[in-house]
PDB file of C-alpha atoms in Angstrom:
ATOM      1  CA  UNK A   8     309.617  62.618  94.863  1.00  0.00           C
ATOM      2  CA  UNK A   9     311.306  60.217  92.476  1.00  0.00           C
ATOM      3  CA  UNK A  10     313.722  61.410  89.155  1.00  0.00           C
ATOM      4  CA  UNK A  11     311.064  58.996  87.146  1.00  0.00           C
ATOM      5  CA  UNK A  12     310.825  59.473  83.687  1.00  0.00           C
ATOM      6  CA  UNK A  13     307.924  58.638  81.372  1.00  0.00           C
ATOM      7  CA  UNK A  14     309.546  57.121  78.353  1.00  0.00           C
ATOM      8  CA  UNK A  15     313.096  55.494  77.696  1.00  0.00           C
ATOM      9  CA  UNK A  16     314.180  57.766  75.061  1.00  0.00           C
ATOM     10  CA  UNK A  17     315.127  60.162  78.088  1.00  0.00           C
ATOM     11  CA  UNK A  18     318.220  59.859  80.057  1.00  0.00           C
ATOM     12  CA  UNK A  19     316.816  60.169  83.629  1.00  0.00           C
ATOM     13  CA  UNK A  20     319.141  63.000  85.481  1.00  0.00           C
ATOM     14  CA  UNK A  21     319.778  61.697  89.074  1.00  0.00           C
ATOM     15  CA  UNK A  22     321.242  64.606  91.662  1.00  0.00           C
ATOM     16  CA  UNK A  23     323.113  63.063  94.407  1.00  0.00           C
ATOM     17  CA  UNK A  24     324.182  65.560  97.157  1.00  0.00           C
ATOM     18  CA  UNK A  25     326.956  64.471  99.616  1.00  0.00           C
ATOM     19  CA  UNK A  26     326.568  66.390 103.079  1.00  0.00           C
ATOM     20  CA  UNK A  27     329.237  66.185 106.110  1.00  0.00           C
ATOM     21  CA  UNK A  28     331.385  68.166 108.185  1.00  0.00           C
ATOM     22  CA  UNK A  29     334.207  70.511 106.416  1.00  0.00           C
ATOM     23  CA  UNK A  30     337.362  68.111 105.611  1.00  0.00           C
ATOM     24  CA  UNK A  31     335.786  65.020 105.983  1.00  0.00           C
ATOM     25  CA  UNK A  32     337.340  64.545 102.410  1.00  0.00           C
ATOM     26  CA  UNK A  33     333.923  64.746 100.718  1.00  0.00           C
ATOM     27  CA  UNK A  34     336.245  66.843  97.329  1.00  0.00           C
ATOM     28  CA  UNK A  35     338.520  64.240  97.695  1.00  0.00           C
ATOM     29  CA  UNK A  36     336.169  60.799  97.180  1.00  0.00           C
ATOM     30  CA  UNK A  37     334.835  63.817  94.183  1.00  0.00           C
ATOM     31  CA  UNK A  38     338.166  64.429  92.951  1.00  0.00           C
ATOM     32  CA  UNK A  39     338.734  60.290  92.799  1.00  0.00           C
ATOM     33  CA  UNK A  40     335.315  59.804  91.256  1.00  0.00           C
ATOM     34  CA  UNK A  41     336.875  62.423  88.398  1.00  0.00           C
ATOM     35  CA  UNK A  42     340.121  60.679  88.011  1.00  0.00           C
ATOM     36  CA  UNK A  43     338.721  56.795  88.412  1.00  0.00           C
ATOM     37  CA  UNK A  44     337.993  54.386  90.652  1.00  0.00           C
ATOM     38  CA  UNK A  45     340.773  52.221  90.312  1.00  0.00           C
ATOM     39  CA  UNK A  46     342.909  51.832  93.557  1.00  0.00           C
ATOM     40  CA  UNK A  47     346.295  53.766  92.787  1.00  0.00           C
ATOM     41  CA  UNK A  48     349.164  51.888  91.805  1.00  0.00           C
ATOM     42  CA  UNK A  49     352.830  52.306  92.329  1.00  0.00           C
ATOM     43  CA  UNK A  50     353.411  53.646  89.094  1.00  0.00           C
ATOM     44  CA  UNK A  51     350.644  55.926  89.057  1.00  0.00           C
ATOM     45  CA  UNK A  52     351.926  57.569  92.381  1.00  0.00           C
ATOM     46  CA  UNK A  53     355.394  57.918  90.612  1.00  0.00           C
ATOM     47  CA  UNK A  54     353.776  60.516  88.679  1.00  0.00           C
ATOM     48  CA  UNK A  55     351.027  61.108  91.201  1.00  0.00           C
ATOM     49  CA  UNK A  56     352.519  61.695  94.548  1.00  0.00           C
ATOM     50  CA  UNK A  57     351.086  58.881  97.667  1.00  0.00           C
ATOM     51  CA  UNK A  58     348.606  60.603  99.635  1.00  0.00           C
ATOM     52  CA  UNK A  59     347.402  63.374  96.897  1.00  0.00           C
ATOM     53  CA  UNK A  60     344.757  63.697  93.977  1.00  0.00           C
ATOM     54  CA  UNK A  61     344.310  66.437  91.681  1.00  0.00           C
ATOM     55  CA  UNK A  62     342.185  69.452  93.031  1.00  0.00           C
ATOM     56  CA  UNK A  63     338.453  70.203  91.410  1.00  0.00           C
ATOM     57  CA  UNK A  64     337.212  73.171  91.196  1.00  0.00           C
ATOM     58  CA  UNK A  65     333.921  74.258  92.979  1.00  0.00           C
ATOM     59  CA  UNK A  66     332.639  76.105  90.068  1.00  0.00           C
ATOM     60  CA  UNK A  67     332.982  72.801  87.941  1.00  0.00           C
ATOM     61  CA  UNK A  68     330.043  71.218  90.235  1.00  0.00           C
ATOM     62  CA  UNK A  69     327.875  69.873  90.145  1.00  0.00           C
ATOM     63  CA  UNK A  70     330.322  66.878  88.463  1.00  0.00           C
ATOM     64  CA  UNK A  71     328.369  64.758  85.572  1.00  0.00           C
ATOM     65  CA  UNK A  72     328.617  61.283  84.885  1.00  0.00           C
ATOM     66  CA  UNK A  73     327.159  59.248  82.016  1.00  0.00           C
ATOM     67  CA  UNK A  74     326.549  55.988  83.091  1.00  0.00           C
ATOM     68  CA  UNK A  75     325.125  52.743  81.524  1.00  0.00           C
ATOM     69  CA  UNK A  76     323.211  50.346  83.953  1.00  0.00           C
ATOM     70  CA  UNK A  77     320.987  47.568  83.708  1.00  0.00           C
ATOM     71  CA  UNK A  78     321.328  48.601  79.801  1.00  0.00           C
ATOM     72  CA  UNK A  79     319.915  51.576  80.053  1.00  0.00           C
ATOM     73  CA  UNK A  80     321.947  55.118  80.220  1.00  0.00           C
ATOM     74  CA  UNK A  81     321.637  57.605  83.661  1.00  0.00           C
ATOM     75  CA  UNK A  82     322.679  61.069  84.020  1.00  0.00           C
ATOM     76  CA  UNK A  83     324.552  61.441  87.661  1.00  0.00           C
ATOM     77  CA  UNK A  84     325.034  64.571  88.926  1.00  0.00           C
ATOM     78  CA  UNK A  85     327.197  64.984  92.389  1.00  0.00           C
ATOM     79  CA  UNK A  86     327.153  68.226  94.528  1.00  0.00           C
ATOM     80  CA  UNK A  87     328.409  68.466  98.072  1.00  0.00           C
ATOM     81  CA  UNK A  88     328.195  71.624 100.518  1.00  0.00           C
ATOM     82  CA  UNK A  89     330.858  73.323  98.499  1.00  0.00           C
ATOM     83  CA  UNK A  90     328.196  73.938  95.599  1.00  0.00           C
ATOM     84  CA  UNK A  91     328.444  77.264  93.705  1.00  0.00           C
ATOM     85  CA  UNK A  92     324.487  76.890  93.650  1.00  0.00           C
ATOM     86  CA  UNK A  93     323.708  77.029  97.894  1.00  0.00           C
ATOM     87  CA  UNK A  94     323.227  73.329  98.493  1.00  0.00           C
ATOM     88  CA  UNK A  95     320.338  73.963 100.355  1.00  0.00           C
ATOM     89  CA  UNK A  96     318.335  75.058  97.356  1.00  0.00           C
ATOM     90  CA  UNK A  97     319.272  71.608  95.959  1.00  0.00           C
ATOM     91  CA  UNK A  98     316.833  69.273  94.920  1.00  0.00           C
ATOM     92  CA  UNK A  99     318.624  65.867  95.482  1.00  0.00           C
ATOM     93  CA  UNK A 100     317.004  62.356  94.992  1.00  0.00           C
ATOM     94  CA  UNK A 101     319.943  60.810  96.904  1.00  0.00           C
ATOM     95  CA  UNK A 102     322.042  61.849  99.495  1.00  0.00           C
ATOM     96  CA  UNK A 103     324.988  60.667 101.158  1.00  0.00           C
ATOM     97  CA  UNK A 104     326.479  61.640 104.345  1.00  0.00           C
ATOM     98  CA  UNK A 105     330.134  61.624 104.737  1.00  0.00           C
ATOM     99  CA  UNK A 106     332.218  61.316 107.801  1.00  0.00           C
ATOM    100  CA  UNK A 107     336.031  61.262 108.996  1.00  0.00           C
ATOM    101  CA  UNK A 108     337.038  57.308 110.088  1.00  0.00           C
ATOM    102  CA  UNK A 109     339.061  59.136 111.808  1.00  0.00           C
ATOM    103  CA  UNK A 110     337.536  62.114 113.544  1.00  0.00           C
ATOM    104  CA  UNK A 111     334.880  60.355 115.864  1.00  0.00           C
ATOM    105  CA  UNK A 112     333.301  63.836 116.139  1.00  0.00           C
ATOM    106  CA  UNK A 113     332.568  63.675 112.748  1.00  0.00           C
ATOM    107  CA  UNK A 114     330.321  60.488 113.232  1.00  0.00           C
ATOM    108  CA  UNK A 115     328.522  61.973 115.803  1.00  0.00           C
ATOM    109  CA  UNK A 116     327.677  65.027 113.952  1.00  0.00           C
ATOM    110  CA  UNK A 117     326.137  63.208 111.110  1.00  0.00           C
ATOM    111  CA  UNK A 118     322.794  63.094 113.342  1.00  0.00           C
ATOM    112  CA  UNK A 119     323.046  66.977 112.455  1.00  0.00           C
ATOM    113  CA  UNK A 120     323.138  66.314 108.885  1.00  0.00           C
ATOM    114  CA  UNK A 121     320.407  63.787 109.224  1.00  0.00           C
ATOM    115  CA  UNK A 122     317.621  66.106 110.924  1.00  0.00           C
ATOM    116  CA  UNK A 123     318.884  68.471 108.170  1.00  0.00           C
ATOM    117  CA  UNK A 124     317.941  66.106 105.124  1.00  0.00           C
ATOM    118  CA  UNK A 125     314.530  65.198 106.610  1.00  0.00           C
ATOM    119  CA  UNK A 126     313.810  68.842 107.197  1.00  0.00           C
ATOM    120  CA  UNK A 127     314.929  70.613 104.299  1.00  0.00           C
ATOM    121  CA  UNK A 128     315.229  67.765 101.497  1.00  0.00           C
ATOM    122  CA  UNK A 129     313.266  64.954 102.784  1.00  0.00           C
ATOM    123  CA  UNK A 130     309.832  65.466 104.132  1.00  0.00           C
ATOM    124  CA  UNK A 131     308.193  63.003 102.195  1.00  0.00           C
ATOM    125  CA  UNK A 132     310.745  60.568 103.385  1.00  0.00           C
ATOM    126  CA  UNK A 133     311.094  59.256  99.638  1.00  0.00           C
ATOM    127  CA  UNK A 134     314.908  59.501  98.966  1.00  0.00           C
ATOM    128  CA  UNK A 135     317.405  57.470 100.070  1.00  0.00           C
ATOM    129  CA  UNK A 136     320.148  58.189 102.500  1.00  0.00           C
ATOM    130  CA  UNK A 137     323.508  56.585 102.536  1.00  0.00           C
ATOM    131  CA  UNK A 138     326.452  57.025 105.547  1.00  0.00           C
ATOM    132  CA  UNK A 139     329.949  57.024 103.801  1.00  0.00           C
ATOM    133  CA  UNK A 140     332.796  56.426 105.701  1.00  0.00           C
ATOM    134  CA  UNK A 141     335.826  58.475 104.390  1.00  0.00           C
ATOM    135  CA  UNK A 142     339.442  58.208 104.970  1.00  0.00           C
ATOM    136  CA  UNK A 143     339.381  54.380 105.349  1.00  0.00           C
ATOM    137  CA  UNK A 144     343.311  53.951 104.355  1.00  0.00           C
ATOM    138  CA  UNK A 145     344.044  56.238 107.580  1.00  0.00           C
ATOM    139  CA  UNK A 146     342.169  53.817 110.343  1.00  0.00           C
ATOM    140  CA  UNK A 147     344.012  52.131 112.874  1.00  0.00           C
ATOM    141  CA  UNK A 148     342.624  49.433 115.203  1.00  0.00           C
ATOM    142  CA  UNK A 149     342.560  50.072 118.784  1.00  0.00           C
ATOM    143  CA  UNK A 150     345.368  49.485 121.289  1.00  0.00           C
ATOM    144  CA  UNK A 151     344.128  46.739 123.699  1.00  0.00           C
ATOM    145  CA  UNK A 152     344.703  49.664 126.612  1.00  0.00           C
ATOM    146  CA  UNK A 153     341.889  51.783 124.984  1.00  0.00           C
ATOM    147  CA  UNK A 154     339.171  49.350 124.445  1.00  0.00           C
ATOM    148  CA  UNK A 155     339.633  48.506 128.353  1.00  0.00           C
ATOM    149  CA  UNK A 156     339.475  51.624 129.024  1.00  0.00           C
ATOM    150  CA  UNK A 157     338.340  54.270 126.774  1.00  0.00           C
ATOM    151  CA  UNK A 158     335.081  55.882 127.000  1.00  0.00           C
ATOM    152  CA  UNK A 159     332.337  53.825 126.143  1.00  0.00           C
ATOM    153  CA  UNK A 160     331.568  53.726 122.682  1.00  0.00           C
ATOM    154  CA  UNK A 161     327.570  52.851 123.257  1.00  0.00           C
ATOM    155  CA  UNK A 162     327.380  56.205 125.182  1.00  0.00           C
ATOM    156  CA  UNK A 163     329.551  58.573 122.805  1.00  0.00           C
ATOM    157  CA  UNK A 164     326.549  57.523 119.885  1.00  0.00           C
ATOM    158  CA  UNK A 165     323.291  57.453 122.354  1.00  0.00           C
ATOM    159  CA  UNK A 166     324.286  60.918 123.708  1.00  0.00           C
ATOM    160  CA  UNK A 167     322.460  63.768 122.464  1.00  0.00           C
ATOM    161  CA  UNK A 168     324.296  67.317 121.369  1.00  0.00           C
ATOM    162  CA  UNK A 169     323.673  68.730 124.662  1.00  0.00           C
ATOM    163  CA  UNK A 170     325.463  66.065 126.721  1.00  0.00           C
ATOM    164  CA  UNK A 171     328.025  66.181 124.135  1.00  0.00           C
ATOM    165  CA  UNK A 172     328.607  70.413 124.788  1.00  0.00           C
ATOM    166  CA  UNK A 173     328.391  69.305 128.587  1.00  0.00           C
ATOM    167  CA  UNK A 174     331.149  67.251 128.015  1.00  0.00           C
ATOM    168  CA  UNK A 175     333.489  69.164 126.184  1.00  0.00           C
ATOM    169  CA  UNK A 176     332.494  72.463 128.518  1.00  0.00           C
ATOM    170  CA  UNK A 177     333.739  70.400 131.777  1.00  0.00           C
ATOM    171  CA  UNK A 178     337.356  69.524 129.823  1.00  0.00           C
ATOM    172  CA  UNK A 179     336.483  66.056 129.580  1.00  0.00           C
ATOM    173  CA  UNK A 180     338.930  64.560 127.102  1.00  0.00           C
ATOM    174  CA  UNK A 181     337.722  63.859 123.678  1.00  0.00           C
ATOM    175  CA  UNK A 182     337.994  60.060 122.510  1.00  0.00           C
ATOM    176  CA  UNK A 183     340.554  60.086 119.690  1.00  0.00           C
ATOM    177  CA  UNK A 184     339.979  56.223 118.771  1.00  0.00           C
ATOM    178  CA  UNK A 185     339.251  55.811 115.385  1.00  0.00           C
ATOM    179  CA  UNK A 186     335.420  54.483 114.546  1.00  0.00           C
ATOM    180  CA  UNK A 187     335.192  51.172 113.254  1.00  0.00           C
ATOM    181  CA  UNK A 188     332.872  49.597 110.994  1.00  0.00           C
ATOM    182  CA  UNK A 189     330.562  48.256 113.029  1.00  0.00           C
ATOM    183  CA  UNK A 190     330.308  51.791 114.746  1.00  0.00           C
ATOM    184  CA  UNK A 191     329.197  53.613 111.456  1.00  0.00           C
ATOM    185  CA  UNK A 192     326.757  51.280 110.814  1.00  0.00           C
ATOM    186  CA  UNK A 193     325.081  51.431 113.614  1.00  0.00           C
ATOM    187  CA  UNK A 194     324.829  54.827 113.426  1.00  0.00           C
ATOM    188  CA  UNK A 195     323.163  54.366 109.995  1.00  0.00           C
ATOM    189  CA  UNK A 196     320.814  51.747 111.212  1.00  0.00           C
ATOM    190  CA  UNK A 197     320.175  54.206 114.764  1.00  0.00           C
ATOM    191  CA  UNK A 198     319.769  56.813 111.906  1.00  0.00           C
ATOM    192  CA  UNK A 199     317.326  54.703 109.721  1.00  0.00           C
ATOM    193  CA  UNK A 200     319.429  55.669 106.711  1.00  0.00           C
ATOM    194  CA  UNK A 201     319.141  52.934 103.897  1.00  0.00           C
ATOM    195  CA  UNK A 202     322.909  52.024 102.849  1.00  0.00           C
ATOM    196  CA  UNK A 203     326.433  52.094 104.546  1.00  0.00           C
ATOM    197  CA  UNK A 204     329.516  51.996 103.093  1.00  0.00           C
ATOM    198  CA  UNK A 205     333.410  53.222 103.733  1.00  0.00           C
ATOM    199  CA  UNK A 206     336.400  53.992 100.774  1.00  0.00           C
ATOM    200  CA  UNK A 207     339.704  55.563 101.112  1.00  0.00           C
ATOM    201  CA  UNK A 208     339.380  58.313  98.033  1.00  0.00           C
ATOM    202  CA  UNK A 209     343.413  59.012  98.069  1.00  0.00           C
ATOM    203  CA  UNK A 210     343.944  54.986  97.523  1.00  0.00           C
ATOM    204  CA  UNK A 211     340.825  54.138  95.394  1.00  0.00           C
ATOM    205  CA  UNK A 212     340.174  51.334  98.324  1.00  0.00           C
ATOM    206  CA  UNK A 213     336.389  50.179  97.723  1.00  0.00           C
ATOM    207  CA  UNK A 214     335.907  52.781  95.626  1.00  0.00           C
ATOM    208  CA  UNK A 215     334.527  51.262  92.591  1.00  0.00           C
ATOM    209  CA  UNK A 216     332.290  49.200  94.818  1.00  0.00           C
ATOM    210  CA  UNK A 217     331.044  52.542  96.650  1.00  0.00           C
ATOM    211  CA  UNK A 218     330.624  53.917  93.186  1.00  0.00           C
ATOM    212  CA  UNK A 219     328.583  50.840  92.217  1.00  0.00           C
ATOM    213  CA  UNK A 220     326.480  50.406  95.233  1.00  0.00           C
ATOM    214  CA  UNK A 221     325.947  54.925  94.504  1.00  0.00           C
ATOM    215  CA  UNK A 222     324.801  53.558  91.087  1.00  0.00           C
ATOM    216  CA  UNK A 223     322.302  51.116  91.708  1.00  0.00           C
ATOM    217  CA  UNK A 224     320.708  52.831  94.203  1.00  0.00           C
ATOM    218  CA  UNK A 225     320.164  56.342  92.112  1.00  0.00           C
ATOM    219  CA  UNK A 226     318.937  54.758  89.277  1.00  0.00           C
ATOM    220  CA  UNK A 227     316.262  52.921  91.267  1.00  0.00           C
ATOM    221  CA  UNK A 228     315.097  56.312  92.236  1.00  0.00           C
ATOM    222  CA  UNK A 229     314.023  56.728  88.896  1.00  0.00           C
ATOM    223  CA  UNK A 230     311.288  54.044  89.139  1.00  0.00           C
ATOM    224  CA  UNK A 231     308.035  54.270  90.952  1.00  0.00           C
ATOM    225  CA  UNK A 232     309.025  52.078  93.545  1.00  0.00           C
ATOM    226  CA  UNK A 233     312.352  54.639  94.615  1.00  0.00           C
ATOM    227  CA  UNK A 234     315.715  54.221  95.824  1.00  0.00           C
ATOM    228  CA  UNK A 235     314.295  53.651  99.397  1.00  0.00           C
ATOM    229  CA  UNK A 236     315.999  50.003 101.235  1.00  0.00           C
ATOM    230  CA  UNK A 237     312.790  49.733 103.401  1.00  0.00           C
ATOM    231  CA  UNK A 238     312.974  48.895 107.020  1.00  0.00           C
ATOM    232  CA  UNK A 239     316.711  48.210 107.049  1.00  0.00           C
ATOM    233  CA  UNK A 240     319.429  49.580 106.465  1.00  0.00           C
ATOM    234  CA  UNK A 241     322.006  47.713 103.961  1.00  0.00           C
ATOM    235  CA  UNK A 242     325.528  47.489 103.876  1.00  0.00           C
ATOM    236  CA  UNK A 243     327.923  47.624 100.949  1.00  0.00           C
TER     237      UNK A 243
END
């Protein structure tokens, strides 16, 4: 069901709910939506130190923003799992699920998080569902040794959680190689979420562009037609 509102005079209230695995740095990109999405400069980290943003509190949540788009004003509201109010008895129109760039594990355990929105959030299948990519500044590319031969990347997403306990239960060794772009996405198209996008909240890389792209698509789930990207799924 859509945040739609019946007359303009209203500011619609959009609640956006950011799911993912503890530390994937989901109070971090919340912490650097409270603080701005400018990327961090050197003289800001002279007061700021590199690699650290100022703590929110959970109680504060969820976090409001008044925002102007299109020329008309939205209410934003952002929770994640950390909610005073259990997220599960949430009522998001948009929800975003976060991973570690560089905790593959992460990545794989968004399929969780996805049968978890469609049974608990999303049964009408009306909201849309982004895949954020978190800790973008930390990424490194793969050595040339490890894309010869490291595991194969195809089979690490296509395996289901029961191959994956398999796995780990006969000591096979877990593949540390960061995930690249085109490896969250297509676990956002394999997902049939609508939008992917990565940041780095400690550096403010992409952020305002994440923020934007967060924008536009909760405010179109305030019209009839929802925040939904159809049969694909679009990248930032």
């Amino acid at each position: 069901m859509s945040a739609v509102t019946d007359s303009y005079t209203e500011i619609p209230e959009v609640e956006i709910l950011l799911l993912g695995d503890p530390d994937v740095g989901k109070s971090t990109f919340l912490s650097r939506l409270m603080l701005g999405t400018q990327p961090t400069s050197a003289a800001e980290n002279e007061k700021l130190p590199p690699y650290s943003l100022p703590a929110i509190h959970d109680a504060f949540q969820p976090l409001v923003f008044n925002i102007t788009l299109y020329g008309r004003p939205y209410r934003f509201q952002f929770s994640d799992t950390a909610s005073p109010t259990p997220y599960l008895e949430l009522k998001p129109h948009f929800i975003i699920l976060c991973f570690d760039i560089t905790n593959r594990r992460s990545l794989q355990n968004v399929k969780t998080w996805r049968y978890l929105v469609e049974s608990t959030y999303n049964i009408d299948e009306s909201r849309p569902v982004m895949v954020l990519g978190l800790k973008r500044d930390l990424r490194r590319e793969w050595p040339v040794e490890d894309k010869e031969t490291g595991v194969d990347t195809s089979c690490a997403l296509e395996g289901d959680a029961e191959g994956d306990a398999e796995g780990d239960a006969e000591g096979e060794k877990e593949d540390t190689r960061h995930v690249m772009p085109d490896e969250g996405l297509g676990m956002a198209q394999k997902l049939r979420c609508d939008r992917y996008a990565e940041c780095s909240a400690v550096t403010g890389e992409l952020c305002m562009q994440v923020l934007e792209d967060i924008a536009r698509t909760a405010a179109k789930t305030t019209t009839e037609k929802g925040g939904r990207s159809g049969e694909y799924c679009t990248v930032m």
